[in-house]
Short mmCIF file of C-alpha atoms (C1' of nucleotides) in Angstrom, two decimals:
data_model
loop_
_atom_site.label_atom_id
_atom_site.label_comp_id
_atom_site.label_asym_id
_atom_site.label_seq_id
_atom_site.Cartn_x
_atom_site.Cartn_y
_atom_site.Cartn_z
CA UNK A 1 0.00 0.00 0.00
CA UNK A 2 0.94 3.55 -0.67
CA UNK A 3 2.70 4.88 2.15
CA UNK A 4 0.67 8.45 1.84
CA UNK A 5 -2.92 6.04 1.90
CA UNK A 6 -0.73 4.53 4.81
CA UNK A 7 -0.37 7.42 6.94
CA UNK A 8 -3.98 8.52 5.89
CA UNK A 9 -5.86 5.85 6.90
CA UNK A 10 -4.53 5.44 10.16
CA UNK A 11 -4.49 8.60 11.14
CA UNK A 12 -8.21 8.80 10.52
CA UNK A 13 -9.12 5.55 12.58
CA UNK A 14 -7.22 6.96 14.98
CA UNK A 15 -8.26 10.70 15.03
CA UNK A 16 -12.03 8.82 14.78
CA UNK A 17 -11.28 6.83 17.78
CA UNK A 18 -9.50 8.90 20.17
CA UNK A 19 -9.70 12.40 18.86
CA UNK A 20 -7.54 14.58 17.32
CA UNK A 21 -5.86 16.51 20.12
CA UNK A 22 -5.44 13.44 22.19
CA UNK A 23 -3.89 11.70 19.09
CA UNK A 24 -0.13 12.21 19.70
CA UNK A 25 1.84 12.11 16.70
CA UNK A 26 4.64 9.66 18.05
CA UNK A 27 1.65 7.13 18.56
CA UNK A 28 0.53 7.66 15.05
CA UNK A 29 4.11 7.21 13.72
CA UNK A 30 4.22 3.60 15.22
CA UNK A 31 0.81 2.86 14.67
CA UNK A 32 1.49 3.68 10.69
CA UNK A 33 4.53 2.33 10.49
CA UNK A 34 6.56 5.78 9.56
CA UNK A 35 9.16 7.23 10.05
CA UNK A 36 8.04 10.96 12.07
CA UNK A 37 10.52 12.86 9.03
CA UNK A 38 7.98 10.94 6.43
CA UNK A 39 5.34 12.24 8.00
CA UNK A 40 6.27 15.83 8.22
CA UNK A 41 7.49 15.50 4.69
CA UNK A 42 4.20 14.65 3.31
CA UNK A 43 1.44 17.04 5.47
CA UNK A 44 3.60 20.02 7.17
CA UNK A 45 2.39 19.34 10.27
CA UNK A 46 -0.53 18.15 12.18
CA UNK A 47 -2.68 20.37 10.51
CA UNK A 48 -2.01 19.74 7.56
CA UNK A 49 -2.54 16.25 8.07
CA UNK A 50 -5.87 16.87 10.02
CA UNK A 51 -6.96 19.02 6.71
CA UNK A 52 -5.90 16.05 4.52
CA UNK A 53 -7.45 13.36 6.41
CA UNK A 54 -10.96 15.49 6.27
CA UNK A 55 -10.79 16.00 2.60
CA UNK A 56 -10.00 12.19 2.01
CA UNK A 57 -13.12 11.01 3.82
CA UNK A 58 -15.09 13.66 2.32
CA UNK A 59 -14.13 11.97 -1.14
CA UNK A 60 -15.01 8.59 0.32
CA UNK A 61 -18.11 9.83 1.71
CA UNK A 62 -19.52 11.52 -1.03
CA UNK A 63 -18.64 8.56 -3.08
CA UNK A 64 -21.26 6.88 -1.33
CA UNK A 65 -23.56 8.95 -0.69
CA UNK A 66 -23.82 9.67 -4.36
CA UNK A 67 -27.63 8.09 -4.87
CA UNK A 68 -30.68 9.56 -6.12
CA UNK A 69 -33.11 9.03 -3.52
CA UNK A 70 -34.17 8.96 -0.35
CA UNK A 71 -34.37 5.60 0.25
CA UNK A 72 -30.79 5.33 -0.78
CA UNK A 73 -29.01 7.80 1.12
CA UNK A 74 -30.26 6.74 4.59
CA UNK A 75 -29.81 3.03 3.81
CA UNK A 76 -26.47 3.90 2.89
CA UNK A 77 -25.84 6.32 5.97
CA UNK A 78 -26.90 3.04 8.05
CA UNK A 79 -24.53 1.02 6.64
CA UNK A 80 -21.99 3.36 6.64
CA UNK A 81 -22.56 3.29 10.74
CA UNK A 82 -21.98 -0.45 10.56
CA UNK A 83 -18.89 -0.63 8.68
CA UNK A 84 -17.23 2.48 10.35
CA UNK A 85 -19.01 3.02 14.03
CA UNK A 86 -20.79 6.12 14.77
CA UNK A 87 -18.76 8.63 16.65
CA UNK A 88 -20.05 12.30 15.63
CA UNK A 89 -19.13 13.81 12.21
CA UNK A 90 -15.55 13.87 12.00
CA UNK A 91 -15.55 17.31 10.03
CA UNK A 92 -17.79 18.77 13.00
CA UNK A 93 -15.27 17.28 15.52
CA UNK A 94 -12.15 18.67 14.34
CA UNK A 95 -13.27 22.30 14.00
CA UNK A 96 -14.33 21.89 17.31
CA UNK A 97 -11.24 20.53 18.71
CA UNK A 98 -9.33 23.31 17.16
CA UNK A 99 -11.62 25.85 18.86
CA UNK A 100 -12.79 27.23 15.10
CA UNK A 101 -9.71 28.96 14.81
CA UNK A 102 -7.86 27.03 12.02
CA UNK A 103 -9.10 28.64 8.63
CA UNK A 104 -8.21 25.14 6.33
CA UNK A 105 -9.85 23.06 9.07
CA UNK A 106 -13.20 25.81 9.28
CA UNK A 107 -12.94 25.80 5.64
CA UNK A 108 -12.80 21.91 4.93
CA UNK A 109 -15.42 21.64 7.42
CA UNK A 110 -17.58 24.10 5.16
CA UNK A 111 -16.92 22.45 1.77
CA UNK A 112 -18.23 18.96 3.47
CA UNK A 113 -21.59 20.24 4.71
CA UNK A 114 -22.14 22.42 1.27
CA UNK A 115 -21.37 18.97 -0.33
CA UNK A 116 -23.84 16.97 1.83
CA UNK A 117 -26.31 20.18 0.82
CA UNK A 118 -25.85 19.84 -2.88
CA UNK A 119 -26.36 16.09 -2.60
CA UNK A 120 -29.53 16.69 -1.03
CA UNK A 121 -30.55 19.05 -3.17
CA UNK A 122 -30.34 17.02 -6.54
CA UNK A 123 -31.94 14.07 -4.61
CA UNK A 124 -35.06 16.43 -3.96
CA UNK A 125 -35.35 17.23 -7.32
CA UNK A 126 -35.31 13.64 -8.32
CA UNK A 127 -37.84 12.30 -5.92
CA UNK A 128 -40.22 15.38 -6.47
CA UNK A 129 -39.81 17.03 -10.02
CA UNK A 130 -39.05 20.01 -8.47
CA UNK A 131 -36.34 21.88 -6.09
CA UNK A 132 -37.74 22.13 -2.41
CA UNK A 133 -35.56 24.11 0.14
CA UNK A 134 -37.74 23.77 3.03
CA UNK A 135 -37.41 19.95 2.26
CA UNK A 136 -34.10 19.89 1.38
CA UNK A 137 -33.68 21.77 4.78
CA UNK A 138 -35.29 19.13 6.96
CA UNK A 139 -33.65 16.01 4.81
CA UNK A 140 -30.14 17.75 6.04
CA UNK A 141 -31.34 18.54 10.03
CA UNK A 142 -32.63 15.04 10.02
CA UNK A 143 -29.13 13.64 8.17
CA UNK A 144 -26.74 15.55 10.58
CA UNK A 145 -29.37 14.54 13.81
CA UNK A 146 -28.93 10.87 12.77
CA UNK A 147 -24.95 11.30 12.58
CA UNK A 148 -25.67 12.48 16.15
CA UNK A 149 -27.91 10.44 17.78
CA UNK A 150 -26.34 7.32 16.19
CA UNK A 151 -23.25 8.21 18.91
CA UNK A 152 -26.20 7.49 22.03
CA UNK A 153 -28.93 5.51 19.99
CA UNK A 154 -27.35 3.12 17.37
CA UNK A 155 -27.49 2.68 13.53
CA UNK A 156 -31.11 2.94 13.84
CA UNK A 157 -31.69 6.46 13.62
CA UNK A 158 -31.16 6.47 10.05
CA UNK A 159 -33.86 4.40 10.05
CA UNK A 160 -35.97 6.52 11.71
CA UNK A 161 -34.59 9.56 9.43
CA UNK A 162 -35.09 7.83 6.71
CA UNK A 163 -39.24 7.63 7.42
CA UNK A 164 -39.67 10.96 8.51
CA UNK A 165 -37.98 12.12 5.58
CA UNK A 166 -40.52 10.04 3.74
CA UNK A 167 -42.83 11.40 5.22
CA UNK A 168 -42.22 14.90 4.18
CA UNK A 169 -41.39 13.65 0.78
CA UNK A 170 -45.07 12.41 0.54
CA UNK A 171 -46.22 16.00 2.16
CA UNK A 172 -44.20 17.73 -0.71
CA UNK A 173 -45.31 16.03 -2.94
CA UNK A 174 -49.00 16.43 -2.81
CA UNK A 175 -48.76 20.28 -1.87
CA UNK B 1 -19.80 34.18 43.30
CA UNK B 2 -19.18 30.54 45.14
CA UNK B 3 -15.49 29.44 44.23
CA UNK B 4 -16.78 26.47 42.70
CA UNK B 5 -19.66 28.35 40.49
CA UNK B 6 -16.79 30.38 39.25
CA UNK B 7 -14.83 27.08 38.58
CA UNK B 8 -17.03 25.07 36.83
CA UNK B 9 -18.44 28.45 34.66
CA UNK B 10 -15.03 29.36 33.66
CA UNK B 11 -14.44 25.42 32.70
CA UNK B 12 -17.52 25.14 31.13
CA UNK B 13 -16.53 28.38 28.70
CA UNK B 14 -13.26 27.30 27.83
CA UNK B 15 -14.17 23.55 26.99
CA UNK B 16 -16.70 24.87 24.97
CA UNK B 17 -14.63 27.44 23.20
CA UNK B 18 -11.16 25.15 22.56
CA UNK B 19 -11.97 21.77 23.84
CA UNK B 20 -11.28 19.52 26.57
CA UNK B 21 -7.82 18.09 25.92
CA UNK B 22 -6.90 21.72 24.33
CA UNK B 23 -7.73 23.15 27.52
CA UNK B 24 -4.49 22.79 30.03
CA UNK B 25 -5.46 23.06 33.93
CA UNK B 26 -2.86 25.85 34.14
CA UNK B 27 -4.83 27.91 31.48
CA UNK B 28 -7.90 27.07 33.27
CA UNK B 29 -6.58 27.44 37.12
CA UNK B 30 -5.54 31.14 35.80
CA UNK B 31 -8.18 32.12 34.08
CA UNK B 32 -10.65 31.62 37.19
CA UNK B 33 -8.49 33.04 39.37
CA UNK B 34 -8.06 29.63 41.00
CA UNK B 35 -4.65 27.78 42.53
CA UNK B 36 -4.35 24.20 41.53
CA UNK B 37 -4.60 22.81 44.42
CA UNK B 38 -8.39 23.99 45.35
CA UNK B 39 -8.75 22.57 42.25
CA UNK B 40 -7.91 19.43 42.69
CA UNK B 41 -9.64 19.18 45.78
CA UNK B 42 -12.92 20.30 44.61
CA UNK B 43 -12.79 17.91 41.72
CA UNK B 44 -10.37 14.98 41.95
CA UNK B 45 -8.89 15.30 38.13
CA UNK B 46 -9.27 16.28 34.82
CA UNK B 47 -12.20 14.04 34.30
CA UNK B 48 -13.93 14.68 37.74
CA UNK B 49 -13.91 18.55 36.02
CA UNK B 50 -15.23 17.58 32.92
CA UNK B 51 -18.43 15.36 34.51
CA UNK B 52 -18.87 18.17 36.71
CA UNK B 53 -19.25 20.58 34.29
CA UNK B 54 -21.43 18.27 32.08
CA UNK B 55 -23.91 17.94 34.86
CA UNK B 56 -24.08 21.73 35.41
CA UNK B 57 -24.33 22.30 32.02
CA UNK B 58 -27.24 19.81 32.20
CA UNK B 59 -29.04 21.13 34.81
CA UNK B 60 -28.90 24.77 32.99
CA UNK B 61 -30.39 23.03 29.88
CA UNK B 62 -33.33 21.37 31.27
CA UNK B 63 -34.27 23.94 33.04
CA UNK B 64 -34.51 25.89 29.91
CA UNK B 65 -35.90 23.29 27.62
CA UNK B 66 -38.90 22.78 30.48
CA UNK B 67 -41.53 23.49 27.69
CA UNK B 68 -44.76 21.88 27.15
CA UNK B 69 -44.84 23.23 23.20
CA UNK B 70 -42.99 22.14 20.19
CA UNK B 71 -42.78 25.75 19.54
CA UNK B 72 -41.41 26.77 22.76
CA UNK B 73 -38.53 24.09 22.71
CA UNK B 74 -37.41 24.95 19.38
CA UNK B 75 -37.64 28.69 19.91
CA UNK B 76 -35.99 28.73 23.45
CA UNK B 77 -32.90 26.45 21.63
CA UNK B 78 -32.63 29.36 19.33
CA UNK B 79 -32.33 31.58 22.11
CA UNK B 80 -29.37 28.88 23.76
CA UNK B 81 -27.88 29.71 20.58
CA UNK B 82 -27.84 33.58 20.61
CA UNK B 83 -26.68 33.51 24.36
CA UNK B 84 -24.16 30.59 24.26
CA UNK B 85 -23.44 30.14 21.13
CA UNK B 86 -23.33 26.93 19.09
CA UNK B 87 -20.57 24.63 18.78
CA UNK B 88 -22.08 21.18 18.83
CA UNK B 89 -23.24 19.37 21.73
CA UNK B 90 -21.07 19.73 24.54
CA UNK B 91 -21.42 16.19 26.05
CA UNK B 92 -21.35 14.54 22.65
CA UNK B 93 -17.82 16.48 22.35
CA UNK B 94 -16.62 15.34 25.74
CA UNK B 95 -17.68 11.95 24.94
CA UNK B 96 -16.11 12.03 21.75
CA UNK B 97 -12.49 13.37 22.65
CA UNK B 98 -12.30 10.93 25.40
CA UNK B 99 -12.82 8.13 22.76
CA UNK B 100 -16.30 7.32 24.75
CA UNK B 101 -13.51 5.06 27.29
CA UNK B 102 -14.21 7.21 30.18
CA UNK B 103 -17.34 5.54 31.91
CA UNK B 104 -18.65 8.42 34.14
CA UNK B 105 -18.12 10.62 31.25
CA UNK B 106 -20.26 8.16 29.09
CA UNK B 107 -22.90 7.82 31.88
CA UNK B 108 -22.94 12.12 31.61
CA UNK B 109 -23.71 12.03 28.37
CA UNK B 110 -26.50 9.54 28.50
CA UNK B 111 -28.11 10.75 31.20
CA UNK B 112 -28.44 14.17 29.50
CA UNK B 113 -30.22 12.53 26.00
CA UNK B 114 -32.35 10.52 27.84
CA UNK B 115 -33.78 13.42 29.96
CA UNK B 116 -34.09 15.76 26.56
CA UNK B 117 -35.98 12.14 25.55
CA UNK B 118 -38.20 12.53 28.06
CA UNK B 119 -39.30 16.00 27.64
CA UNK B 120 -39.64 15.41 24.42
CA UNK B 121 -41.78 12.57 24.77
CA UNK B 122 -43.76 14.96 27.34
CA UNK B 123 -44.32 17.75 24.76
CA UNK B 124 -45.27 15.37 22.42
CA UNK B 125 -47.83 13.86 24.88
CA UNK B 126 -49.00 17.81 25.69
CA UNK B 127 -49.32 18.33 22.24
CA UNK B 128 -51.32 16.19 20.22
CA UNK B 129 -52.95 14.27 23.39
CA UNK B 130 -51.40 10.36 23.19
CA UNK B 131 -47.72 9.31 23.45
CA UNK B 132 -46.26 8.63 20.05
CA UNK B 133 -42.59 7.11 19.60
CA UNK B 134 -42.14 7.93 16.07
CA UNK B 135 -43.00 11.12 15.88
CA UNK B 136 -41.18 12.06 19.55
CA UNK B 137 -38.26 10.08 17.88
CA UNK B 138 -38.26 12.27 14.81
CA UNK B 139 -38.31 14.98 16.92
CA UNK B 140 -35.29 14.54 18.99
CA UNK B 141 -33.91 13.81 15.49
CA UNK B 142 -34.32 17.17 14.47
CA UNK B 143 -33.26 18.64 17.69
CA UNK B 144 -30.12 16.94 17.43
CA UNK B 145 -30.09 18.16 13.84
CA UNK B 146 -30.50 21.74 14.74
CA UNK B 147 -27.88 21.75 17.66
CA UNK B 148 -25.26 20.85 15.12
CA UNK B 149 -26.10 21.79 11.99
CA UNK B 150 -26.35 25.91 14.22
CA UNK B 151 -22.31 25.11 13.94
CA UNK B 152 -22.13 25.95 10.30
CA UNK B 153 -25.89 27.36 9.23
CA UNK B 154 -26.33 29.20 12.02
CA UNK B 155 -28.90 29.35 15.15
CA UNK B 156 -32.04 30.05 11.94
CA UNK B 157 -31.65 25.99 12.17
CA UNK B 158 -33.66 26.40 14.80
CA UNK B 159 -36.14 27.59 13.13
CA UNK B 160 -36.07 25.66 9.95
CA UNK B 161 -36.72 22.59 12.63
CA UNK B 162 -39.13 24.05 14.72
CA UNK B 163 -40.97 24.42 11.20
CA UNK B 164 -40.77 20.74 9.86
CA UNK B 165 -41.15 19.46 13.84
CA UNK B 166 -44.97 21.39 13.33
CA UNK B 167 -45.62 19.71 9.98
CA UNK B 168 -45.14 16.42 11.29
CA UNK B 169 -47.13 17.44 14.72
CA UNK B 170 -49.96 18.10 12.57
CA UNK B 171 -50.01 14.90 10.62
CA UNK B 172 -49.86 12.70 13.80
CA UNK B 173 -52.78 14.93 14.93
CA UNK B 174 -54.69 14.24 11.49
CA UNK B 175 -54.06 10.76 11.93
"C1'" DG C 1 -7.26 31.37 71.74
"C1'" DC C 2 -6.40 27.53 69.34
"C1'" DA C 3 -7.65 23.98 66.05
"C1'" DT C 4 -9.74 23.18 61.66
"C1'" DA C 5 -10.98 24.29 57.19
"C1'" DT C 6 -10.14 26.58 53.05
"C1'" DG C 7 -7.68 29.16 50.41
"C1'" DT C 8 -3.00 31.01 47.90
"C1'" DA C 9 1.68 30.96 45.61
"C1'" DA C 10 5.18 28.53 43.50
"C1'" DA C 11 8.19 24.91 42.60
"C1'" DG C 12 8.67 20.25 41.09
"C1'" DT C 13 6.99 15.52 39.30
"C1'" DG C 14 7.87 12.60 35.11
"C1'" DA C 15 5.51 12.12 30.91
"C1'" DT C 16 4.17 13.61 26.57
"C1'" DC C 17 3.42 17.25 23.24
"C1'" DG C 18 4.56 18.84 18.09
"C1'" DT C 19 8.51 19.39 15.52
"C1'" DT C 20 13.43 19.36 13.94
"C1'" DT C 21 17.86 17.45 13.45
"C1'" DT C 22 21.59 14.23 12.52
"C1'" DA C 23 23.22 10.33 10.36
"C1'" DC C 24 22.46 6.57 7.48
"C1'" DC C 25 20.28 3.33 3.96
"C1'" DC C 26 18.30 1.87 -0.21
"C1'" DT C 27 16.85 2.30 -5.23
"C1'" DC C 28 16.23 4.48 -9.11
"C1'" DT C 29 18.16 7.40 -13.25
"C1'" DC C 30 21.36 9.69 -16.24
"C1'" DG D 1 29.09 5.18 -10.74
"C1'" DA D 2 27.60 9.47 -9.04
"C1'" DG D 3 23.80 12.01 -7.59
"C1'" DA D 4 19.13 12.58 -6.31
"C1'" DG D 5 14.90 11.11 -4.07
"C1'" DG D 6 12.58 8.92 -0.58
"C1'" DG D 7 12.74 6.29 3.12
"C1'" DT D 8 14.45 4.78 8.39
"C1'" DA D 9 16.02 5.17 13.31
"C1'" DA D 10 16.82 7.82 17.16
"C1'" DA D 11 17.98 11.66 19.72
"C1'" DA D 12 17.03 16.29 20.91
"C1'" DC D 13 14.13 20.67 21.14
"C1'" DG D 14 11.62 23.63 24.43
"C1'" DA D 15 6.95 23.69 25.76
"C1'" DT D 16 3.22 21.95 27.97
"C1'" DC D 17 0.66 18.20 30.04
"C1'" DA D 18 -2.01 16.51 34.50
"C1'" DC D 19 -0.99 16.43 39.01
"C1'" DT D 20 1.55 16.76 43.72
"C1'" DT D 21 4.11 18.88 47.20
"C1'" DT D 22 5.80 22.32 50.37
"C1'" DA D 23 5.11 26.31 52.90
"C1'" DC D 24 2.19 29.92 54.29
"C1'" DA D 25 -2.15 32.98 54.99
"C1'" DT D 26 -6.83 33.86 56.70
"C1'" DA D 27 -10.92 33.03 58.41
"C1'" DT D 28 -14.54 30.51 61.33
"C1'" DG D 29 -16.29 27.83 65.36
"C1'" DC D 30 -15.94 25.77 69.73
#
DNA sequence: GCATATGTAAAGTGATCGTTTTACCCTCTC
DNA sequence: GAGAGGGTAAAACGATCACTTTACATATGC
């Protein structure tokens, strides 16, 4: 394996696990198998790496969440939960841990949830013939609550997203 | 103000501005105006602190969120927003950065959904007359939407929750 | 009027933080 | 076959971490 997909990968099971602050960079070293000159080499420092981590998962996120319906992106969102646990969005996690105050980490942060946004968008329009803020607004609170509540509740909240969203689908539709 | 009021407050203001593990005790023992030692002493360690804080933080919550309207939850968490601003929720955070391995910290954080549960399941009850799990459930979703979703739309999530929480009252009532 | 409780200031504990440096080892390529 | 590129190991950097210790001040209550 690449050594770059390497370092990435651990470092986001690990940042995902632990956290980022309390994710030392010694223990990521060993844990990845790297050399700490490597590491520096490739990110700049620990921001940089943080930055590059986000933007990777965004990529593999969005990869999946690339479906055309409702139906679809919840099922997938559940699944997602299986294969990778449910701790919080990661995006959300690391501008907090940085107190808001790293511009790349704010901004990568930003570029996620207008991502998740679009997404949304273009699956209202397919499911309803038409665009729909308001429900394109709820579909997103109800997406980033069952990120949330997955932490306390389980996978299942997706489920439970994914009928309310329903729901207002079938509201939208016959207004 | 009580030496431990002024403890926990400044705590609770610095955890929620930079984090827990990005907040030292030295930075937080001199901002409060505190020595070290009555620090430890009031609250054991690091963690002690950080339960402490999470059950204060609680109590100011539910005393807030003691509503018997869908409309007064959601427009008294917009207020939480203006006063204290919104940077996710704080117990999910503490949870999260101590890699959920921290077992009073876990039991904190619990505690404080399943409370917000039961108000919500209260409202619900108040509002359209009979318990109902799915649409107290969706509910909670969208509360837990609107909490973090305020990080990067700001505190008009609220609103935009509040809004879809009524549509979905109404059908339950209808039905 | 003395003990007890509760606080402060400040130094010290060893560990760990993010990051850099030094010195060396392969494996390509021209 | 020399030089460049990309890697390793390991030590060192000063700063900061959570936490403890020592020594002293100021009240309150019996």
């Amino acid at each position: 394996m690449d050594i770059r997909t390497r370092l990435l990968e651990t470092a986001e099971q690990l940042f995902e696990r632990h956290g980022f602050t309390a994710t030392g960079m010694d223990r990521l070293t060993s844990a990845a198998g790297i050399s700490s000159r490597t590491l520096y080499k490739h990110v700049g420092n620990k921001n940089g790496l943080i930055v590059a981590v986000m933007n990777e998962r965004d990529r593999r996120f969005h990869r999946l969440m690339k479906t055309d319906s409702i139906d679809a992106l919840f099922t997938t969102l559940q699944t997602w939960f299986t294969q990778e646990g449910a701790r919080g969005c990661l995006s959300l996690r690391a501008w907090g841990e940085t107190g808001g105050g790293v511009p790349e980490i704010a901004e990568a942060m930003e570029r996620h949830k207008q991502r998740l946004r679009e997404r949304i968008d273009a699956i209202v329009l397919a499911e309803i013939g038409r665009h729909d803020t308001e429900l394109a607004e709820a579909i997103q609170l109800l997406f980033e609550g069952a990120i949330h509540a997955a932490t306390y509740r389980g996978g299942d909240a997706a489920q439970a997203a994914r009928r309310t969203a329903h729901r207002l689908a079938d509201l939208a539709r016959a207004a």
